[in-house]
CSV table of C-alpha atoms and ligand atoms in Angstrom, one decimal:
chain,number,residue,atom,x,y,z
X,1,UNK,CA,22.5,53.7,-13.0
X,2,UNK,CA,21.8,50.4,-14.5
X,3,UNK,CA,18.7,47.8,-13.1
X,4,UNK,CA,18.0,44.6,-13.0
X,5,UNK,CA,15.2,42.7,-11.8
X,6,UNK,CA,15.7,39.1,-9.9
X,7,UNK,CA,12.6,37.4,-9.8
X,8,UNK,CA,11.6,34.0,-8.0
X,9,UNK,CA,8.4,32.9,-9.2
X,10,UNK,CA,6.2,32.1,-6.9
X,11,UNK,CA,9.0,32.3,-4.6
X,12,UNK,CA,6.7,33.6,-1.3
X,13,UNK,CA,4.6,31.3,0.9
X,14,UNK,CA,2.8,31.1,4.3
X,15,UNK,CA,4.2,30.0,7.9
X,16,UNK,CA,4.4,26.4,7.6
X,17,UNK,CA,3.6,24.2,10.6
X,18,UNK,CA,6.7,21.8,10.1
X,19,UNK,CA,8.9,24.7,9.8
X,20,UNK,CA,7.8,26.5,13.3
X,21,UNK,CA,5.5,28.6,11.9
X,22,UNK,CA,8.3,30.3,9.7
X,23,UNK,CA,7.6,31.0,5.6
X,24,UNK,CA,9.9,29.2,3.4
X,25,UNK,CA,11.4,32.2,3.3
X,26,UNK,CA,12.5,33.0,7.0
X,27,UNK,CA,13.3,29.0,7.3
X,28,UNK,CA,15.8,29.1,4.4
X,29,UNK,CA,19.2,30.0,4.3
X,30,UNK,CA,19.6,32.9,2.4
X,31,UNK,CA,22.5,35.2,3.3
X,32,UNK,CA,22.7,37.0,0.3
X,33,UNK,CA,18.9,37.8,0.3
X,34,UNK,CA,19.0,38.7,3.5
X,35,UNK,CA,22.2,40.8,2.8
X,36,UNK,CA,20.4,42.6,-0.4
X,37,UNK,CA,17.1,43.7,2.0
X,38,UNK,CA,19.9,44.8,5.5
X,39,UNK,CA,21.6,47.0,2.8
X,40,UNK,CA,18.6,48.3,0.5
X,41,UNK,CA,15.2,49.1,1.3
X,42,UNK,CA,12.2,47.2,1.3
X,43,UNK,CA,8.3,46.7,1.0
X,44,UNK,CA,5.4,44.7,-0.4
X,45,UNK,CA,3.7,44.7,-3.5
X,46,UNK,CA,0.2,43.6,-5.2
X,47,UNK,CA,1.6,42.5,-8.2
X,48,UNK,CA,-2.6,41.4,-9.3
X,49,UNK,CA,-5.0,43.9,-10.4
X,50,UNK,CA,-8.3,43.6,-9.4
X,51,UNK,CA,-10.1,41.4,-11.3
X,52,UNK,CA,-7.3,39.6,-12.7
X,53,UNK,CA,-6.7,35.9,-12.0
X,54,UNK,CA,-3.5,35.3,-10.1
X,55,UNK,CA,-1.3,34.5,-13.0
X,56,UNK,CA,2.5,34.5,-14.2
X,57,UNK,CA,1.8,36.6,-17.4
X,58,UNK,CA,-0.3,38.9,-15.2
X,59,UNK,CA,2.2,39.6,-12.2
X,60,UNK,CA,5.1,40.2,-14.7
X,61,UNK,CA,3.3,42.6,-16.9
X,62,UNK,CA,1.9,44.6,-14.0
X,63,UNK,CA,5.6,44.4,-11.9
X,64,UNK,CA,7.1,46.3,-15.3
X,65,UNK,CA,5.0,48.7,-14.9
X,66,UNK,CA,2.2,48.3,-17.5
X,67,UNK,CA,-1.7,48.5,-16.7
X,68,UNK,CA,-3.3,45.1,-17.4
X,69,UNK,CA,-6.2,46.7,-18.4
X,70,UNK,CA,-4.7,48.3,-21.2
X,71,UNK,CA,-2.6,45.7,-22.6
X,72,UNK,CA,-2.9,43.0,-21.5
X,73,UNK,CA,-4.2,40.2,-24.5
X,74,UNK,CA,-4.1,36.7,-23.2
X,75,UNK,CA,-1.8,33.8,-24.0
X,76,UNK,CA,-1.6,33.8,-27.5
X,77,UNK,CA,0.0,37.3,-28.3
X,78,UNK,CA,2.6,36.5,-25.6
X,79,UNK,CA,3.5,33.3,-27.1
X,80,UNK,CA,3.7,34.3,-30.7
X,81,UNK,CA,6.1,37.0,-29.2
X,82,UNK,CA,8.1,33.9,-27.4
X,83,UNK,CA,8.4,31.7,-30.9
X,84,UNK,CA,9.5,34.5,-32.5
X,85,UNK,CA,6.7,35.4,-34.8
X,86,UNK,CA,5.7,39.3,-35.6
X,87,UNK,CA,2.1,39.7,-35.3
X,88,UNK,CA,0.1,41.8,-37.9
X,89,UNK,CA,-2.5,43.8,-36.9
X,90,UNK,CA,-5.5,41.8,-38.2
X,91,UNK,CA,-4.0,38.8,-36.6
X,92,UNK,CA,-5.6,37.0,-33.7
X,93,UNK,CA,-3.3,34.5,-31.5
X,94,UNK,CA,-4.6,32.1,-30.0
X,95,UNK,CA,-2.1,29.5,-27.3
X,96,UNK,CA,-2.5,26.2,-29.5
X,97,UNK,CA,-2.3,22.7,-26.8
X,98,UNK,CA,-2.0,19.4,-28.3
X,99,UNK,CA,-4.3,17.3,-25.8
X,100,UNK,CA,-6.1,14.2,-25.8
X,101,UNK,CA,-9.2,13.6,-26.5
X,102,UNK,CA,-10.7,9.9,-25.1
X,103,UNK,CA,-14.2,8.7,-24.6
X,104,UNK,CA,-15.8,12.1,-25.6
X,105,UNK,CA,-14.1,13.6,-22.9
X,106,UNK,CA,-10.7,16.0,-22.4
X,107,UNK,CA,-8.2,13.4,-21.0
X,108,UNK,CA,-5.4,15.8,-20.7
X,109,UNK,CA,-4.2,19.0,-21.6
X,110,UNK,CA,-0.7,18.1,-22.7
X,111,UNK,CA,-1.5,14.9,-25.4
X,112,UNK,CA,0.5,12.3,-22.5
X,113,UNK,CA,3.4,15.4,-22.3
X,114,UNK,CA,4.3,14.9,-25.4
X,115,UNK,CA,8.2,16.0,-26.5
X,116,UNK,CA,9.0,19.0,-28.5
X,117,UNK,CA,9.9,17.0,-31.8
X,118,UNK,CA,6.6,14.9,-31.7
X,119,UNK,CA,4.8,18.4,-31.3
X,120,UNK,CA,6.2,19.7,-34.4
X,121,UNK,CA,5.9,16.7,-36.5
X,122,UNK,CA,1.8,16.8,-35.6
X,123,UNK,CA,1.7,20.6,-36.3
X,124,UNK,CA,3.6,21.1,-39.5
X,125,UNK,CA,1.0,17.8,-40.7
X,126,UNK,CA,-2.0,20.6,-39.6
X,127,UNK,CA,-0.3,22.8,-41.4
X,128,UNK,CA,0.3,21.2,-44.4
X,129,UNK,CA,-3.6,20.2,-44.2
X,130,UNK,CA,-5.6,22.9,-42.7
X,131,UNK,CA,-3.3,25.8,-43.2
X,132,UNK,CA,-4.2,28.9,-46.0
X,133,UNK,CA,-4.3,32.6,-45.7
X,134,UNK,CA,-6.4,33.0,-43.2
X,135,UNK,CA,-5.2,29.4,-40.8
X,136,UNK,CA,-1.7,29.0,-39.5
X,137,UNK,CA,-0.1,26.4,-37.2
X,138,UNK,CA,2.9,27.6,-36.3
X,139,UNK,CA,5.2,25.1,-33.9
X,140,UNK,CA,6.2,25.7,-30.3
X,141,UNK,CA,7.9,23.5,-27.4
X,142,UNK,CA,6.5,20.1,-26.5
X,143,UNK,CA,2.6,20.5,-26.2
X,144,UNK,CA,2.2,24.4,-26.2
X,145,UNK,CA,1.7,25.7,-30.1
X,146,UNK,CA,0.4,28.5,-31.8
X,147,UNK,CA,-2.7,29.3,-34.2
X,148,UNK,CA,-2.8,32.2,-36.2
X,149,UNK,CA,-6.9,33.1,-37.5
X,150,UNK,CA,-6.0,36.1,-39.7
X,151,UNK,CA,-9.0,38.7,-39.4
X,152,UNK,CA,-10.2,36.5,-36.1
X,153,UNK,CA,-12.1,38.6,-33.3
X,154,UNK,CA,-10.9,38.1,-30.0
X,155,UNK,CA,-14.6,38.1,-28.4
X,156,UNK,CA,-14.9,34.6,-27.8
X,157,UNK,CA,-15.1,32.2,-24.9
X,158,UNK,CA,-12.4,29.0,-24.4
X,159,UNK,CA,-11.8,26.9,-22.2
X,160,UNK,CA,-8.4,26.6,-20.5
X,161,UNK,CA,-8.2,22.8,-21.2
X,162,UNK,CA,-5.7,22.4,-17.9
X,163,UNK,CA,-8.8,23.6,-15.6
X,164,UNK,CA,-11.7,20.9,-17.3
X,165,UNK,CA,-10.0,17.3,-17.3
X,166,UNK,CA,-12.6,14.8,-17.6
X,167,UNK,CA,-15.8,17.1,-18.7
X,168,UNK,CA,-17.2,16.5,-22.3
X,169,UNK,CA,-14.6,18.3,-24.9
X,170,UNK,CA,-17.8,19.1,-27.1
X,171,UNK,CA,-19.3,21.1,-24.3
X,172,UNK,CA,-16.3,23.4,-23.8
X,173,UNK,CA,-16.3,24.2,-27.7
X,174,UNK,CA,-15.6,27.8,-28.3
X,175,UNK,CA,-18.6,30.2,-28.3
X,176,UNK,CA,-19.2,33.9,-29.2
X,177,UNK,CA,-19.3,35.7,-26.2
X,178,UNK,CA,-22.9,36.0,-25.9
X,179,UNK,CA,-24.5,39.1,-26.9
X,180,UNK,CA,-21.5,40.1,-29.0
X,181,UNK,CA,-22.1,37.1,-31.8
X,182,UNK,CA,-22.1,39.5,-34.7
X,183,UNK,CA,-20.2,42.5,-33.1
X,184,UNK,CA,-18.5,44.0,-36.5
X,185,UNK,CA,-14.7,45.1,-36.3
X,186,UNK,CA,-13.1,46.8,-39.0
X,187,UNK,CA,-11.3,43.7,-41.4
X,188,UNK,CA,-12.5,41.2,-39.1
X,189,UNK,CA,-14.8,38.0,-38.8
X,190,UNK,CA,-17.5,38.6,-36.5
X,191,UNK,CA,-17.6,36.4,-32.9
X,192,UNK,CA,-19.8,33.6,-34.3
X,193,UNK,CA,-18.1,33.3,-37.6
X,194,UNK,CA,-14.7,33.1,-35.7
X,195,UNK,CA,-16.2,30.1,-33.3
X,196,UNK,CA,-17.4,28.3,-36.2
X,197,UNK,CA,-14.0,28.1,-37.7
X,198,UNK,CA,-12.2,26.9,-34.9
X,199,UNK,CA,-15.0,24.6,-33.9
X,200,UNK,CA,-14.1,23.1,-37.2
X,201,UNK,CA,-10.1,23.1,-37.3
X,202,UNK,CA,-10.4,21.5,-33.8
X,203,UNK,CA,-13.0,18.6,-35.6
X,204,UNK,CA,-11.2,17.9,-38.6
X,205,UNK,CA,-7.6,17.8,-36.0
X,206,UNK,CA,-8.8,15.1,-34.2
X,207,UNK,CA,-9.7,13.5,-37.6
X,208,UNK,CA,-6.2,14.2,-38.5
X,209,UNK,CA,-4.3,13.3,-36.0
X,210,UNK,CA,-6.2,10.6,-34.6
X,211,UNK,CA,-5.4,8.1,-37.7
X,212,UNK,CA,-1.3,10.0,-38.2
X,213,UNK,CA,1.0,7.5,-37.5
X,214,UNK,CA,2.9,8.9,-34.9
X,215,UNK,CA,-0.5,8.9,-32.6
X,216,UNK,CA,-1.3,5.0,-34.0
X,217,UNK,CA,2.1,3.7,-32.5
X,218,UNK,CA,1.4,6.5,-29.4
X,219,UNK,CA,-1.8,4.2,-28.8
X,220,UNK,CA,0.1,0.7,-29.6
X,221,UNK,CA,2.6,1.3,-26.5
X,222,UNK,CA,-0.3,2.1,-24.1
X,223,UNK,CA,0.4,6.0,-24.4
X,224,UNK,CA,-1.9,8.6,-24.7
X,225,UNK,CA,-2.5,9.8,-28.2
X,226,UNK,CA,-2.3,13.9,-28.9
X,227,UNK,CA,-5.0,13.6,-30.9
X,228,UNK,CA,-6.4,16.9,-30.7
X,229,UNK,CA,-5.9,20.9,-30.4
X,230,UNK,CA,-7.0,22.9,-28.2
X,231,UNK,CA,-6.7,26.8,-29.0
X,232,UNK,CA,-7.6,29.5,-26.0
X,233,UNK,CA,-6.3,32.3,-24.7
X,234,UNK,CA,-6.8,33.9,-27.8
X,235,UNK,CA,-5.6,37.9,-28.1
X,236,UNK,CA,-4.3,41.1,-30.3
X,237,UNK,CA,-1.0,42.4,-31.0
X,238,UNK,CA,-0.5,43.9,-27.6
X,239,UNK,CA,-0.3,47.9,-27.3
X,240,UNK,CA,3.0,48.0,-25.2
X,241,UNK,CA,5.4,50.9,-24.9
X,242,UNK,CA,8.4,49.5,-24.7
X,243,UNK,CA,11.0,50.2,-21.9
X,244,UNK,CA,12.7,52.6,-23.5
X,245,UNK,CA,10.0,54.9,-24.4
X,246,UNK,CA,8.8,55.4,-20.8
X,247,UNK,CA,12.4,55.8,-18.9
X,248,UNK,CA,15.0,57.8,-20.8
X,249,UNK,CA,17.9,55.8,-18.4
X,250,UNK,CA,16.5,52.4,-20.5
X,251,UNK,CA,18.3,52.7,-24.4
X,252,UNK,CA,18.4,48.8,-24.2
X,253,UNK,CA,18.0,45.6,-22.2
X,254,UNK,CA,17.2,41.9,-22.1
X,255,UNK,CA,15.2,39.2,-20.6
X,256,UNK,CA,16.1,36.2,-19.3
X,257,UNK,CA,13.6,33.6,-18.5
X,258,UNK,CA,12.9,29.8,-19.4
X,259,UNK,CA,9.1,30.5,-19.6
X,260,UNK,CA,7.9,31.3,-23.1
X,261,UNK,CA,5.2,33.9,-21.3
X,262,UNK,CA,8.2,35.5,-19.5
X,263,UNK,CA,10.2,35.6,-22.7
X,264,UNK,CA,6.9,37.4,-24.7
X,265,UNK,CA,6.4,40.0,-22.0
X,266,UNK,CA,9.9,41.0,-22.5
X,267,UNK,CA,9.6,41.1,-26.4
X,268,UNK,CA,6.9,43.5,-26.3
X,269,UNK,CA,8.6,45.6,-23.5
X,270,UNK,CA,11.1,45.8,-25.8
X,271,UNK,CA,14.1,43.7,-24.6
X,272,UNK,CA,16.0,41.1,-26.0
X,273,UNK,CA,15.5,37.5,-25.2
X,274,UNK,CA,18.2,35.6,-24.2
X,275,UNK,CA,18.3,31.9,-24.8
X,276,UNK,CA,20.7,29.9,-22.3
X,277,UNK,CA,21.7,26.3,-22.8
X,278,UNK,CA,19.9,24.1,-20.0
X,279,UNK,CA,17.7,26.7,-18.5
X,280,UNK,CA,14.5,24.5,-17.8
X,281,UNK,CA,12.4,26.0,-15.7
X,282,UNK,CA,13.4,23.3,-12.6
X,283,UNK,CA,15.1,22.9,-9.9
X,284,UNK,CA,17.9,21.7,-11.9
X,285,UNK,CA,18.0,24.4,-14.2
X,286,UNK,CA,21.1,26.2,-15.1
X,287,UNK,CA,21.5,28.6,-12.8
X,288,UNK,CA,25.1,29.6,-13.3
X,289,UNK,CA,24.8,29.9,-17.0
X,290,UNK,CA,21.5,32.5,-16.3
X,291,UNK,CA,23.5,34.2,-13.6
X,292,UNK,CA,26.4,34.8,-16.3
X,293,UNK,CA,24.1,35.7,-18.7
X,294,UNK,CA,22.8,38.3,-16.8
X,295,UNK,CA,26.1,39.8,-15.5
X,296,UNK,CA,27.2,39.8,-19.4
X,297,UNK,CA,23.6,41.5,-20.4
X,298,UNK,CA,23.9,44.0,-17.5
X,299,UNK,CA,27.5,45.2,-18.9
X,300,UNK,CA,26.3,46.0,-22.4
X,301,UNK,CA,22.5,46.7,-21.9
X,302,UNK,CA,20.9,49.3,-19.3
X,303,UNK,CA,18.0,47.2,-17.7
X,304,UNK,CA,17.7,43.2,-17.2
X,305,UNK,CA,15.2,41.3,-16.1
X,306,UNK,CA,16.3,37.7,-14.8
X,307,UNK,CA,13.2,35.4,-14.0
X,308,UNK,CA,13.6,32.3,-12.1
X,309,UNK,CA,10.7,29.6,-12.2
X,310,UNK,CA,12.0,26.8,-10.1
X,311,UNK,CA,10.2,27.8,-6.8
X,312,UNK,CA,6.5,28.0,-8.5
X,313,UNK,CA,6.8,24.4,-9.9
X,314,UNK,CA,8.3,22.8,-6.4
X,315,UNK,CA,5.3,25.0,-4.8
X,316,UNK,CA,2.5,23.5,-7.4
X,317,UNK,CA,4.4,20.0,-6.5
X,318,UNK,CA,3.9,20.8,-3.2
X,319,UNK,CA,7.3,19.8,-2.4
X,320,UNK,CA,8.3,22.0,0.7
X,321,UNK,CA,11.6,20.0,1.0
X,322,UNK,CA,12.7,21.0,-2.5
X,323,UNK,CA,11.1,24.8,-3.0
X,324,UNK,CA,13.5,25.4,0.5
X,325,UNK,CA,15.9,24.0,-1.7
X,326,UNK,CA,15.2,26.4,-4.9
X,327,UNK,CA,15.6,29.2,-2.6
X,328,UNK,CA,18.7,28.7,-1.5
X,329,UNK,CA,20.0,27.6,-4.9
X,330,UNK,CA,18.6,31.4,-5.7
X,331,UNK,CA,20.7,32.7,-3.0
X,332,UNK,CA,23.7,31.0,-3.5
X,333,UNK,CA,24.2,30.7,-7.4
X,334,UNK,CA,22.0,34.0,-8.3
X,335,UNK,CA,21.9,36.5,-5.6
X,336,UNK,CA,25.4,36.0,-4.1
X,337,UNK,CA,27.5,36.4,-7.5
X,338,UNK,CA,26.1,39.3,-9.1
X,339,UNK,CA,25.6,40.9,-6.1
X,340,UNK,CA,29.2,40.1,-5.5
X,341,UNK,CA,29.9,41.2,-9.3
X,342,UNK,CA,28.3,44.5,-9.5
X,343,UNK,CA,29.6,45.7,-6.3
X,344,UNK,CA,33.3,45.9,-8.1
X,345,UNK,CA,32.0,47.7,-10.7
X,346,UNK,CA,32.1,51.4,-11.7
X,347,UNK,CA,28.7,52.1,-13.1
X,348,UNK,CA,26.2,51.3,-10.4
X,349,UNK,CA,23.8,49.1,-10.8
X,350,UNK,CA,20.3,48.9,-8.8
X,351,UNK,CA,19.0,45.6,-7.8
X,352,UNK,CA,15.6,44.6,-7.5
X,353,UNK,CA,14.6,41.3,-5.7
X,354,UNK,CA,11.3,39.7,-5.6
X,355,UNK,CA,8.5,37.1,-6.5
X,356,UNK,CA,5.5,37.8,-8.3
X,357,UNK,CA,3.3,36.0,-6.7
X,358,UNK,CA,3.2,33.3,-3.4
X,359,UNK,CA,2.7,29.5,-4.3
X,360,UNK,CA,2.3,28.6,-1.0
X,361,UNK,CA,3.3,24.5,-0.9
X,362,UNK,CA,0.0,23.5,1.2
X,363,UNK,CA,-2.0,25.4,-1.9
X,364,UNK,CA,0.0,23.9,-4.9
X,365,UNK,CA,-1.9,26.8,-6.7
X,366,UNK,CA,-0.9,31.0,-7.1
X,367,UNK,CA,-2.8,33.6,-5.0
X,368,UNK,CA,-3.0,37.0,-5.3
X,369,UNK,CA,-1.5,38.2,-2.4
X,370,UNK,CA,1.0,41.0,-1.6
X,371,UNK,CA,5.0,39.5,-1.8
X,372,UNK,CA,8.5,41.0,-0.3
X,373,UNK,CA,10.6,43.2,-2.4
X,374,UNK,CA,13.9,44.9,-1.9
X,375,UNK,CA,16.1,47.8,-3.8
X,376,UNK,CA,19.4,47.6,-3.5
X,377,UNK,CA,22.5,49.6,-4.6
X,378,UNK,CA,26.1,49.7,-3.1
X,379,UNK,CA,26.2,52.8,-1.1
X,380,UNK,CA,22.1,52.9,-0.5
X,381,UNK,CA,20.9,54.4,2.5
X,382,UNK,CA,19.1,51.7,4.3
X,383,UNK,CA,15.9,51.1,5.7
X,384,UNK,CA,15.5,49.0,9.1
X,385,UNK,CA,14.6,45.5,7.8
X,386,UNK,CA,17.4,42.9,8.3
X,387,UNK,CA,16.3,40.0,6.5
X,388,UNK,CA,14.2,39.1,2.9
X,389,UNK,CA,11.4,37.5,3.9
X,390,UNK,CA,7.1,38.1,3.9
X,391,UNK,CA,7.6,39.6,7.0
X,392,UNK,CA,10.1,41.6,8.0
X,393,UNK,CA,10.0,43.6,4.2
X,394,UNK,CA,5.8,44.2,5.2
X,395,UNK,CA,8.2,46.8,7.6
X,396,UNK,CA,10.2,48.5,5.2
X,397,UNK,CA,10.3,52.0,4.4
X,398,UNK,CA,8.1,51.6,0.9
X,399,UNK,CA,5.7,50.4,3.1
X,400,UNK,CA,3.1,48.7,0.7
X,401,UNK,CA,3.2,49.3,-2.9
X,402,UNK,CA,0.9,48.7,-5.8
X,403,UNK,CA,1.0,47.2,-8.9
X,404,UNK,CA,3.1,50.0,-11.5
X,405,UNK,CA,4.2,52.0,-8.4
X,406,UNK,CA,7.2,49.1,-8.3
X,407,UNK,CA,9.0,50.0,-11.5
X,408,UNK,CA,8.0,53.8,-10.8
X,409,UNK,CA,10.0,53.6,-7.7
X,410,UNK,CA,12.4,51.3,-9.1
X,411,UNK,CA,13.4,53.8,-11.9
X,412,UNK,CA,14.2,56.6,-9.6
X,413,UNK,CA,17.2,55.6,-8.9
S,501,ZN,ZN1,4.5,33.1,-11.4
């Protein structure tokens, strides 16, 4: 048996008011969804650990099957992963923004949302100036890079510069975590020493970039200048078993998944990353190219894990008009083909279908509650529910499920 894993972010809601009371879900059309959960069985799932914040990276490394607890290592590790970069075992990681910095204060998180070839121009110039054995800028896409502190400990405070626009940037500097200031790891800098030295890379960046050209003709056409970094979310080289050392059906897979997080989960569960040509992350992302891609994966790889983001941004937009719309784009151009695909074909293939998380429209934000889920494989006995949605699933014969129970079900089959 082969298995894949579709994925909606964010995908689940709450009754809305203006649809009758109905989650996005039960208003959409979605025949092939609701085919998927008539024919499989179904259930909900916490997809967020206790004491977790409600996030992407968190759902999707706990809906594999992994315990948070144990490996989970911020931003930065996932995102080195993403660019492509090998981490060594002294390294620390550490998600590098490009913001902008105006009136002593944080202005933005994203430095005016600058493009991916401004972004590298301003990080290769850190590079060249700040970089040595022990500092390295390494370039990501548009405003989101890396920084590399060889030897840096990972018991600091940041700030999440996307949660503090407007507050005093020298406020949020980063700070040992207090009462572990000179805690002493093997090879590494201690706390403080590792908050002194990105204190001073983020000074001597806004020096830098402040006066580089491409920031002085940023200012001279009234745009904001990225005239800063911004590094948090600092982590290890995870400790992940890969997929294929935990279920002996799994000798190879892939992910596919516009978000660089998704991507980096993947790469440390061991599956390839597959790139495809206009998959943005929106609502007009290329959802036929991922849907080939995945059919193509599935026939030469055991396990695939296809993540579609569209729904979470229309659902931080607050757009209920077009998440209803993402939906049933999921349905029709996702759901519908492969499930139409796999059924011809000889080696079975289980289907898993789900969000990780709601992003309910009238919150615009994630929350950590339970979300639908369905198995499906041609030929499954079936369970009672008829249709995909929050609630009818809530009444299916897994009943509710937690956190690495998914993928333990999931891999029975
Ligand atoms: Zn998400």
């Amino acid at each position: 048996m082969k298995h894949l894993i579709i994925l909606g972010d964010g995908m689940a809601d709450h009754p809305v008011e203006r649809l009758g009371g109905k989650t996005l879900l039960q208003y959409a059309s979605t025949p092939a969804m609701d085919q998927l959960a008539r024919e499989g069985r179904c259930g909900i799932l916490t997809t967020i650990p206790e004491g977790f914040e409600p996030g992407s990276e968190v759902a999707n490394t706990a809906i594999l099957g992994y315990d948070l607890s144990q490996v989970y290592e911020g931003r930065g590790p996932l995102e080195a992963a993403s660019i492509g970069y090998e981490m060594e075992p002294d390294d620390l990681a550490l998600r590098c923004n490009l913001i902008t910095l105006e009136d002593r204060k944080i202005l933005n998180h994203h430095g005016g949302h600058l493009g991916t070839e401004d972004g590298h121009v301003l990080i290769h110039q850190l590079q060249e100036e700040l970089g040595s054995d022990v500092v390295k800028f390494l370039p990501g896409i548009q405003y989101r890079h890396l920084l590399i502190i060889k030897g840096g400990s990972k018991y600091i405070e940041c700030t999440a510069p996307h949660d503090h626009p407007g507050e005093p940037w020298r406020e949020r500097l980063v700070k040992p975590i207090e009462g572990m200031e000179d805690f002493h790891e093997d090879q590494r800098m201690t706390p403080r020493e590792t908050a002194d030295l990105l204190n001073y890379l983020i000074e001597r960046s806004h020096t830098i970039l402040e006066n580089y050209p491409l920031n002085l003709s940023r200012k001279a056409h009234g745009k904001p200048m990225a005239n800063s970094i911004w590094p948090w979310g600092g982590g290890y080289r995870p400790h992940m078993l890969t997929l294929e050392d935990q279920y002996p059906q799994v000798k190879s897979g892939a992910v596919i998944s516009a978000v660089d997080l998704i991507r980096g989960i993947g790469h440390y569960a061991g599956l390839d990353i597959i790139k495809v040509p206009g998959a943005t992350g929106l609502y007009n992302t290329n959802y036929d190219g991922k849907c080939r891609a995945a059919i193509e994966a599935l026939k030469k790889t055991d396990f695939v894990f296809l993540h579609i983001e569209a729904s979470d941004e229309a659902g931080h937009d607050g757009d209920l008009d077009l998440k209803l719309r993402t939906i049933e784009s999921l349905d029709q151009h996702i759901v519908e083909p492969i499930l139409w695909e796999v059924a011809r074909w000889d080696e079975p293939v289980c289907v898993a279908l789900l969000p990780d998380h709601p992003t309910p429209v009238e919150l615009r934000t994630h929350v950590a509650e339970p979300v639908p889920f369905a198995f499906w494989y041609k030929g499954m006995e079936p369970d009672s529910v008829q249709t995909f949605d929050e609630e009818a699933c809530a009444k299916g014969a897994y009943g509710h499920l937690y956190l690495s129970q998914f993928m333990y079900e999931f891999m029975k089959y």
